CSV table of C-alpha atoms and ligand atoms in Angstrom, one decimal:
chain,number,residue,atom,x,y,z
A,925,MET,CA,152.9,32.8,101.4
A,926,SER,CA,152.6,35.2,98.5
A,927,THR,CA,149.8,37.7,98.3
A,928,THR,CA,147.5,37.5,95.3
A,929,ALA,CA,146.4,40.7,93.5
A,930,ALA,CA,142.8,40.0,94.7
A,931,GLU,CA,144.0,40.1,98.3
A,932,THR,CA,145.9,43.4,97.8
A,933,THR,CA,142.7,45.0,96.4
A,934,ALA,CA,140.3,43.6,98.9
A,935,CYS,CA,138.4,46.2,100.9
A,936,ALA,CA,138.5,46.4,104.6
A,937,PRO,CA,135.6,44.3,106.1
A,938,GLY,CA,132.4,46.2,105.6
A,939,GLN,CA,133.9,48.9,103.4
A,940,CYS,CA,133.3,47.8,99.9
A,941,GLU,CA,129.6,48.1,100.1
A,942,HIS,CA,130.1,51.8,100.1
A,943,LEU,CA,131.3,51.9,96.5
A,944,LEU,CA,130.0,55.5,96.3
A,945,ARG,CA,131.2,57.7,99.1
A,946,ALA,CA,129.2,60.4,100.7
A,947,GLY,CA,129.8,64.0,99.6
A,948,ASN,CA,129.8,63.3,95.9
A,949,THR,CA,128.7,65.8,93.3
A,950,ASN,CA,125.7,63.8,91.9
A,951,CYS,CA,122.4,65.8,91.7
A,952,ALA,CA,119.7,65.1,94.4
A,953,GLY,CA,117.5,62.2,93.2
A,954,CYS,CA,120.0,60.9,90.7
A,955,GLY,CA,119.3,57.2,89.9
A,956,MET,CA,123.0,56.7,89.3
A,957,SER,CA,123.7,57.2,93.0
A,958,VAL,CA,121.3,54.5,94.1
A,959,GLY,CA,122.6,52.2,91.3
A,960,LEU,CA,126.2,52.6,92.5
A,961,GLN,CA,125.3,52.0,96.1
A,962,TRP,CA,123.5,48.8,95.3
A,963,LEU,CA,126.3,47.7,93.0
A,964,GLY,CA,128.6,47.9,96.0
A,965,GLU,CA,126.2,46.0,98.1
A,966,ALA,CA,125.7,43.3,95.6
A,967,LEU,CA,129.5,42.7,95.2
A,968,ASN,CA,129.5,42.0,98.9
A,969,GLU,CA,133.0,43.3,99.9
A,970,GLU,CA,134.7,42.4,96.7
A,971,GLN,CA,136.4,45.5,95.4
A,972,PRO,CA,135.9,45.9,91.6
A,973,LEU,CA,138.0,47.6,89.0
A,974,VAL,CA,135.7,50.1,87.4
A,975,VAL,CA,136.0,51.6,83.9
A,976,ILE,CA,134.0,54.8,83.3
A,977,PRO,CA,133.9,56.7,80.0
A,978,ALA,CA,132.9,60.4,79.7
A,979,CYS,CA,129.5,60.8,81.5
A,980,CYS,CA,128.2,62.0,84.8
A,981,GLY,CA,129.7,59.0,86.5
A,982,ILE,CA,133.2,60.1,85.8
A,983,VAL,CA,132.5,63.6,87.1
A,984,THR,CA,131.5,61.8,90.3
A,985,ALA,CA,135.0,60.5,90.7
A,986,GLY,CA,136.2,64.1,91.3
A,987,ALA,CA,139.7,65.5,91.1
A,988,PHE,CA,142.8,63.6,92.1
A,989,PRO,CA,143.8,62.8,94.9
A,990,THR,CA,140.3,62.8,96.3
A,991,THR,CA,137.5,60.6,94.8
A,992,ALA,CA,134.0,59.6,95.6
A,993,TYR,CA,134.6,56.0,94.6
A,994,ASN,CA,135.8,53.4,97.0
A,995,ALA,CA,137.5,51.4,94.2
A,996,PRO,CA,140.1,51.9,91.6
A,997,VAL,CA,138.6,53.7,88.6
A,998,ALA,CA,140.0,54.0,85.1
A,999,ALA,CA,138.6,57.0,83.1
A,1000,SER,CA,138.3,56.0,79.4
A,1001,THR,CA,137.4,57.9,76.3
A,1002,PHE,CA,133.7,57.6,75.3
A,1003,ALA,CA,134.4,55.0,72.6
A,1004,SER,CA,136.8,52.7,74.5
A,1005,ALA,CA,135.3,51.7,77.8
A,1006,ALA,CA,134.7,48.0,76.9
A,1007,ALA,CA,138.2,47.9,75.2
A,1008,VAL,CA,139.9,49.3,78.3
A,1009,ALA,CA,138.0,46.8,80.5
A,1010,THR,CA,139.1,44.0,78.2
A,1011,GLY,CA,142.7,45.0,78.8
A,1012,LEU,CA,142.3,45.1,82.6
A,1013,ARG,CA,140.6,41.7,82.5
A,1014,ALA,CA,143.5,40.3,80.5
A,1015,VAL,CA,146.1,41.6,83.0
A,1016,ALA,CA,144.0,40.2,85.9
A,1017,ARG,CA,143.8,36.9,84.2
A,1018,LEU,CA,147.6,36.7,83.9
A,1019,ASN,CA,147.7,37.2,87.7
A,1020,ARG,CA,145.0,34.5,88.2
A,1021,ASP,CA,142.9,37.2,89.7
A,1022,ARG,CA,139.1,37.2,89.4
A,1023,THR,CA,138.6,40.7,90.6
A,1024,PRO,CA,135.3,41.9,89.0
A,1025,VAL,CA,135.9,44.3,86.1
A,1026,ILE,CA,132.9,46.6,85.7
A,1027,CYS,CA,132.1,49.1,83.0
A,1028,TRP,CA,129.8,51.9,84.3
A,1029,ALA,CA,128.6,54.0,81.4
A,1030,GLY,CA,125.7,56.3,80.4
A,1031,ASP,CA,123.4,55.7,77.5
A,1032,GLY,CA,125.4,58.1,75.3
A,1033,GLY,CA,128.5,56.0,75.9
A,1034,THR,CA,126.6,52.7,75.4
A,1035,TYR,CA,123.8,53.1,72.8
A,1036,ASP,CA,125.8,55.6,70.7
A,1037,ILE,CA,129.5,56.4,71.0
A,1038,GLY,CA,130.9,53.2,72.7
A,1039,LEU,CA,128.7,50.7,70.8
A,1040,ALA,CA,131.5,49.4,68.6
A,1041,THR,CA,133.9,48.4,71.4
A,1042,LEU,CA,130.9,47.2,73.5
A,1043,SER,CA,129.8,44.9,70.6
A,1044,ALA,CA,133.4,43.7,70.1
A,1045,ALA,CA,133.9,42.8,73.8
A,1046,ALA,CA,130.5,41.1,73.9
A,1047,GLU,CA,131.3,39.1,70.7
A,1048,ARG,CA,134.6,37.9,72.3
A,1049,ASN,CA,132.6,37.0,75.4
A,1050,GLU,CA,135.1,38.9,77.7
A,1051,ASP,CA,134.6,38.3,81.4
A,1052,ILE,CA,133.2,41.8,82.1
A,1053,VAL,CA,130.1,43.2,83.6
A,1054,TYR,CA,129.0,46.1,81.5
A,1055,ILE,CA,126.4,48.3,83.2
A,1056,CYS,CA,124.6,51.1,81.4
A,1057,TYR,CA,122.7,53.6,83.6
A,1058,ASP,CA,120.2,54.8,81.1
A,1059,ASN,CA,119.0,58.3,81.9
A,1060,GLU,CA,117.8,58.7,78.3
A,1061,ILE,CA,119.9,61.8,77.5
A,1062,TYR,CA,123.5,63.1,77.4
A,1063,GLY,CA,123.1,64.5,80.9
A,1064,ASN,CA,126.6,65.7,81.7
A,1065,THR,CA,126.6,68.1,78.8
A,1066,GLY,CA,123.3,69.7,79.4
A,1067,GLY,CA,120.8,67.2,78.1
A,1068,GLN,CA,121.1,66.4,74.4
A,1069,ARG,CA,119.2,63.6,72.8
A,1070,SER,CA,120.7,60.2,72.6
A,1071,SER,CA,119.4,57.1,70.7
A,1072,ALA,CA,118.0,56.0,74.1
A,1073,THR,CA,115.8,59.1,74.3
A,1074,PRO,CA,112.1,58.1,74.1
A,1075,GLU,CA,109.8,59.4,71.5
A,1076,GLY,CA,108.3,62.9,72.2
A,1077,VAL,CA,111.0,64.0,74.7
A,1078,PHE,CA,112.2,67.5,74.5
A,1079,THR,CA,116.0,68.0,74.7
A,1080,THR,CA,118.3,70.8,73.7
A,1081,THR,CA,118.8,68.9,70.3
A,1082,SER,CA,115.2,67.8,69.9
A,1083,PRO,CA,113.4,71.1,70.8
A,1084,GLY,CA,110.1,69.9,69.3
A,1085,GLY,CA,110.2,66.5,70.9
A,1086,LYS,CA,112.2,63.6,69.6
A,1087,SER,CA,110.7,61.7,66.7
A,1088,GLY,CA,111.3,58.0,66.4
A,1089,ARG,CA,111.5,55.3,69.0
A,1090,LYS,CA,114.1,54.5,71.6
A,1091,LYS,CA,116.8,52.1,70.3
A,1092,ASP,CA,116.3,48.5,71.5
A,1093,ILE,CA,119.8,48.1,73.1
A,1094,MET,CA,118.7,44.9,74.9
A,1095,GLY,CA,117.7,43.4,71.6
A,1096,ILE,CA,121.2,44.3,70.2
A,1097,MET,CA,123.1,42.8,73.1
A,1098,VAL,CA,121.0,39.7,73.2
A,1099,ALA,CA,121.7,39.1,69.6
A,1100,HIS,CA,125.4,38.7,70.5
A,1101,GLY,CA,124.4,35.5,72.4
A,1102,ILE,CA,126.1,36.7,75.6
A,1103,PRO,CA,125.7,34.6,78.7
A,1104,TYR,CA,123.5,37.2,80.5
A,1105,ALA,CA,121.6,40.4,79.8
A,1106,ALA,CA,119.0,42.0,82.1
A,1107,THR,CA,117.1,45.2,82.8
A,1108,LEU,CA,117.0,46.6,86.3
A,1109,SER,CA,115.0,49.3,88.1
A,1110,ILE,CA,115.9,51.1,91.2
A,1111,ALA,CA,112.3,50.7,92.3
A,1112,HIS,CA,112.8,46.9,92.5
A,1113,ARG,CA,115.6,46.5,95.0
A,1114,GLU,CA,115.6,42.7,95.5
A,1115,ASP,CA,115.4,42.0,91.7
A,1116,PHE,CA,118.2,44.6,91.2
A,1117,LEU,CA,120.5,43.0,93.7
A,1118,ARG,CA,119.8,39.5,92.4
A,1119,LYS,CA,120.6,40.5,88.8
A,1120,MET,CA,123.8,42.2,89.9
A,1121,ARG,CA,125.0,39.0,91.7
A,1122,THR,CA,123.9,36.8,88.8
A,1123,ALA,CA,126.0,39.0,86.4
A,1124,ARG,CA,129.0,38.7,88.7
A,1125,GLN,CA,128.7,34.9,89.1
A,1126,ILE,CA,128.1,33.9,85.4
A,1127,PRO,CA,131.5,33.7,83.6
A,1128,GLY,CA,131.8,35.7,80.5
A,1129,PHE,CA,130.1,38.9,79.3
A,1130,SER,CA,127.1,40.3,81.1
A,1131,PHE,CA,125.1,43.4,80.1
A,1132,LEU,CA,122.9,45.2,82.6
A,1133,LEU,CA,120.6,48.1,81.7
A,1134,ILE,CA,119.4,50.3,84.6
A,1135,HIS,CA,116.5,52.7,84.1
A,1136,SER,CA,118.1,55.7,85.8
A,1137,PRO,CA,116.1,58.8,86.7
A,1138,CYS,CA,117.7,62.2,86.1
A,1139,PRO,CA,115.7,65.0,87.8
A,1140,THR,CA,117.9,67.6,86.1
A,1141,GLY,CA,117.3,66.3,82.6
A,1142,TRP,CA,113.8,64.8,83.1
A,1143,LYS,CA,112.7,68.1,84.7
A,1144,SER,CA,111.1,66.1,87.6
A,1145,GLU,CA,111.1,66.4,91.3
A,1146,PRO,CA,114.2,64.7,93.0
A,1147,ASP,CA,111.9,63.0,95.6
A,1148,GLU,CA,109.8,61.4,92.8
A,1149,SER,CA,112.7,59.6,91.1
A,1150,ILE,CA,111.9,56.1,92.6
A,1151,ASP,CA,108.1,56.5,92.0
A,1152,LEU,CA,108.8,57.5,88.4
A,1153,VAL,CA,110.8,54.4,87.5
A,1154,ARG,CA,108.2,52.3,89.3
A,1155,TYR,CA,105.5,53.8,87.1
A,1156,ALA,CA,107.7,53.0,84.0
A,1157,VAL,CA,107.7,49.4,85.0
A,1158,SER,CA,104.0,49.2,86.0
A,1159,CYS,CA,102.7,50.8,82.8
A,1160,GLY,CA,104.8,48.5,80.6
A,1161,LEU,CA,107.2,51.1,79.3
A,1162,PHE,CA,110.3,49.6,81.0
A,1163,PRO,CA,110.0,45.8,81.0
A,1164,LEU,CA,111.9,44.0,83.7
A,1165,TYR,CA,113.4,40.8,82.2
A,1166,GLU,CA,116.6,38.8,81.7
A,1167,VAL,CA,117.9,36.7,78.9
A,1168,PHE,CA,120.4,33.8,79.3
A,1169,HIS,CA,122.8,32.9,76.4
A,1170,GLY,CA,120.9,35.0,73.9
A,1171,GLU,CA,117.8,32.8,73.8
A,1172,ARG,CA,116.3,31.9,77.2
A,1173,TYR,CA,113.9,34.6,78.5
A,1174,ARG,CA,112.6,35.3,81.9
A,1175,ILE,CA,110.1,38.0,82.6
A,1176,ASN,CA,110.4,39.3,86.2
A,1177,GLU,CA,107.4,41.6,86.4
A,1178,ARG,CA,104.3,41.5,84.3
A,1179,PRO,CA,102.4,44.8,84.1
A,1180,ASP,CA,98.7,45.2,83.6
A,1181,PRO,CA,97.6,45.8,80.0
A,1182,PRO,CA,98.8,49.3,79.2
A,1183,THR,CA,96.4,52.2,79.5
A,1184,ILE,CA,96.7,55.8,78.5
A,1185,GLU,CA,96.0,56.8,82.1
A,1186,ALA,CA,98.9,54.7,83.4
A,1187,ILE,CA,101.3,56.0,80.8
A,1188,ASN,CA,100.2,59.6,81.5
A,1189,GLU,CA,100.8,59.0,85.2
A,1190,TYR,CA,104.5,58.5,84.3
A,1191,MET,CA,104.9,61.2,81.7
A,1192,SER,CA,102.9,64.0,83.3
A,1193,ARG,CA,105.3,64.2,86.2
A,1194,GLN,CA,108.2,65.1,83.9
A,1195,ARG,CA,108.4,68.3,82.1
A,1196,ARG,CA,110.6,66.8,79.4
A,1197,TYR,CA,107.6,65.3,77.6
A,1198,THR,CA,106.0,67.8,75.2
A,1199,SER,CA,102.4,66.8,75.1
A,1200,ALA,CA,102.1,68.1,71.5
A,1201,ALA,CA,104.8,65.7,70.5
A,1202,VAL,CA,103.5,62.6,72.3
A,1203,ASP,CA,101.0,60.4,70.4
A,1204,MET,CA,99.7,58.5,73.4
A,1205,GLU,CA,97.9,55.9,71.2
A,1206,HIS,CA,101.1,55.2,69.4
A,1207,VAL,CA,103.1,54.9,72.6
A,1208,LYS,CA,100.5,52.4,73.9
A,1209,ARG,CA,100.7,50.4,70.7
A,1210,GLU,CA,104.5,50.3,70.9
A,1211,ILE,CA,104.3,49.0,74.5
A,1212,GLU,CA,101.8,46.3,73.4
A,1213,ARG,CA,104.1,45.4,70.5
A,1214,ARG,CA,107.1,45.0,72.8
A,1215,TRP,CA,105.2,42.9,75.3
A,1216,ARG,CA,103.8,40.6,72.5
A,1217,PHE,CA,107.4,39.9,71.6
A,1218,LEU,CA,108.6,39.4,75.1
A,1219,GLY,CA,105.6,37.2,76.0
A,1220,ALA,CA,106.2,35.1,72.9
A,1221,MET,CA,109.9,34.6,73.7
A,1222,ALA,CA,109.2,33.7,77.3
A,1223,ALA,CA,106.5,31.3,76.3
A,1224,GLU,CA,108.6,29.6,73.6
A,1225,PHE,CA,112.1,29.8,75.3
A,1226,GLY,CA,111.3,30.6,78.9
A,1227,VAL,CA,113.5,30.0,82.0
A,1228,ALA,CA,111.8,28.9,85.2
A,1229,GLU,CA,112.4,31.0,88.4
A,1230,ASP,CA,114.7,28.3,89.9
A,1231,GLU,CA,116.6,27.6,86.7
A,1232,ASP,CA,119.5,29.7,85.6
B,744,LIG,C1,134.0,61.8,71.7
B,744,LIG,C2,133.4,62.7,72.7
B,744,LIG,N1,132.3,63.5,72.3
B,744,LIG,C3,131.7,64.3,73.2
B,744,LIG,C4,132.2,64.4,74.5
B,744,LIG,C5,131.5,65.4,75.5
B,744,LIG,N2,130.7,64.7,76.5
B,744,LIG,C6,131.2,64.4,77.7
B,744,LIG,S1,130.1,63.6,78.7
B,744,LIG,C7,128.9,63.7,77.4
B,744,LIG,C8,127.5,63.2,77.7
B,744,LIG,C9,127.5,61.7,78.2
B,744,LIG,O1,126.2,61.2,78.1
B,744,LIG,P1,125.9,59.8,78.7
B,744,LIG,O2,126.8,58.8,78.2
B,744,LIG,O3,124.4,59.5,78.4
B,744,LIG,O4,126.1,60.0,80.2
B,744,LIG,P2,125.4,61.1,81.2
B,744,LIG,O5,126.2,62.3,81.0
B,744,LIG,O6,124.0,61.2,80.9
B,744,LIG,O7,125.7,60.5,82.6
B,744,LIG,C10,129.4,64.3,76.3
B,744,LIG,C11,128.7,64.5,75.0
B,744,LIG,C12,133.4,63.7,74.8
B,744,LIG,N3,133.9,63.7,76.1
B,744,LIG,N4,133.9,62.8,73.9
B,745,LIG,S1,122.6,65.4,85.4
B,745,LIG,FE1,121.3,63.6,85.8
B,745,LIG,S2,122.6,61.7,85.6
B,745,LIG,FE2,123.9,63.5,85.9
B,745,LIG,S3,124.3,63.6,88.1
B,745,LIG,FE3,122.6,65.0,87.6
B,745,LIG,S4,120.7,63.7,87.9
B,745,LIG,FE4,122.5,62.3,87.8
């Protein structure tokens, strides 16, 4: 009997869950490390093909012939991750192989430099899971601002604190009408794993956005990373929700009405926020505006918990 490509790339039993091997170069407290470990767990012994553009995640791979990834990884240019994944998917399809093809990219590669090929792959509804670990800066090159950087954050290229709001990448991806888009937090493990599995199971293009703490860039304590992203969810700054086929919304966690105290609990533990540049009333109004929109969409076009 012939061996399929899927069989030749299958992990040894119990091995694939360790997509990220020990001894990698990620900083202590890096959200990317947790995200990669949970991605491996969610795939449940399926070995993916992973495409990674320039970002901290490709530094993690290390130098040939050693690597911290327990899967084949293709390093792409910043701008081409989704196009390279499209090619890998096409070859796999010729071999009748449903090996998961995953893009793993930072916010610089997603919101900014890779957006054109990301949009094109989403529009063609390629059978790819595109995952953005959003640490809200260009981390790998020392912490420059990206369009994911929140208002008021100090970076090397926004020394007085960034002006202007964080780009709504979820809104952009949802507008493509893709089968699945979702936000994930490493402080919400079950929700995280479920969304990873949903993305894998739904045919066509999925987009996952992980809020990914970066102690080096956020100037926070590594052991506070999980607490920080938990605060971001509970104060309403990072909504946990999913959208099916560009129109059916499900909110996974409803925060209390935002308060300045709750927002401050999140910001004050990170030295990247310049208090002079943060207009807390404005941040609170922005959170309320976002939640009015999400609440209205879920009320009008909601998906029940047991309906996908
Ligand atoms: C076209 C291009 N511009 C700039 C660089 C240099 N560069 C490599 S990684 C990086 C930052 C990536 O930021 P992000 O995608 O947010 O991932 P992170 O480093 O935060 O993990 C930059 C600017 C590059 N490799 N290619
Ligand atoms: S710079 Fe930030 S994103 Fe990059 S490895 Fe360190 S903690 Fe992770």
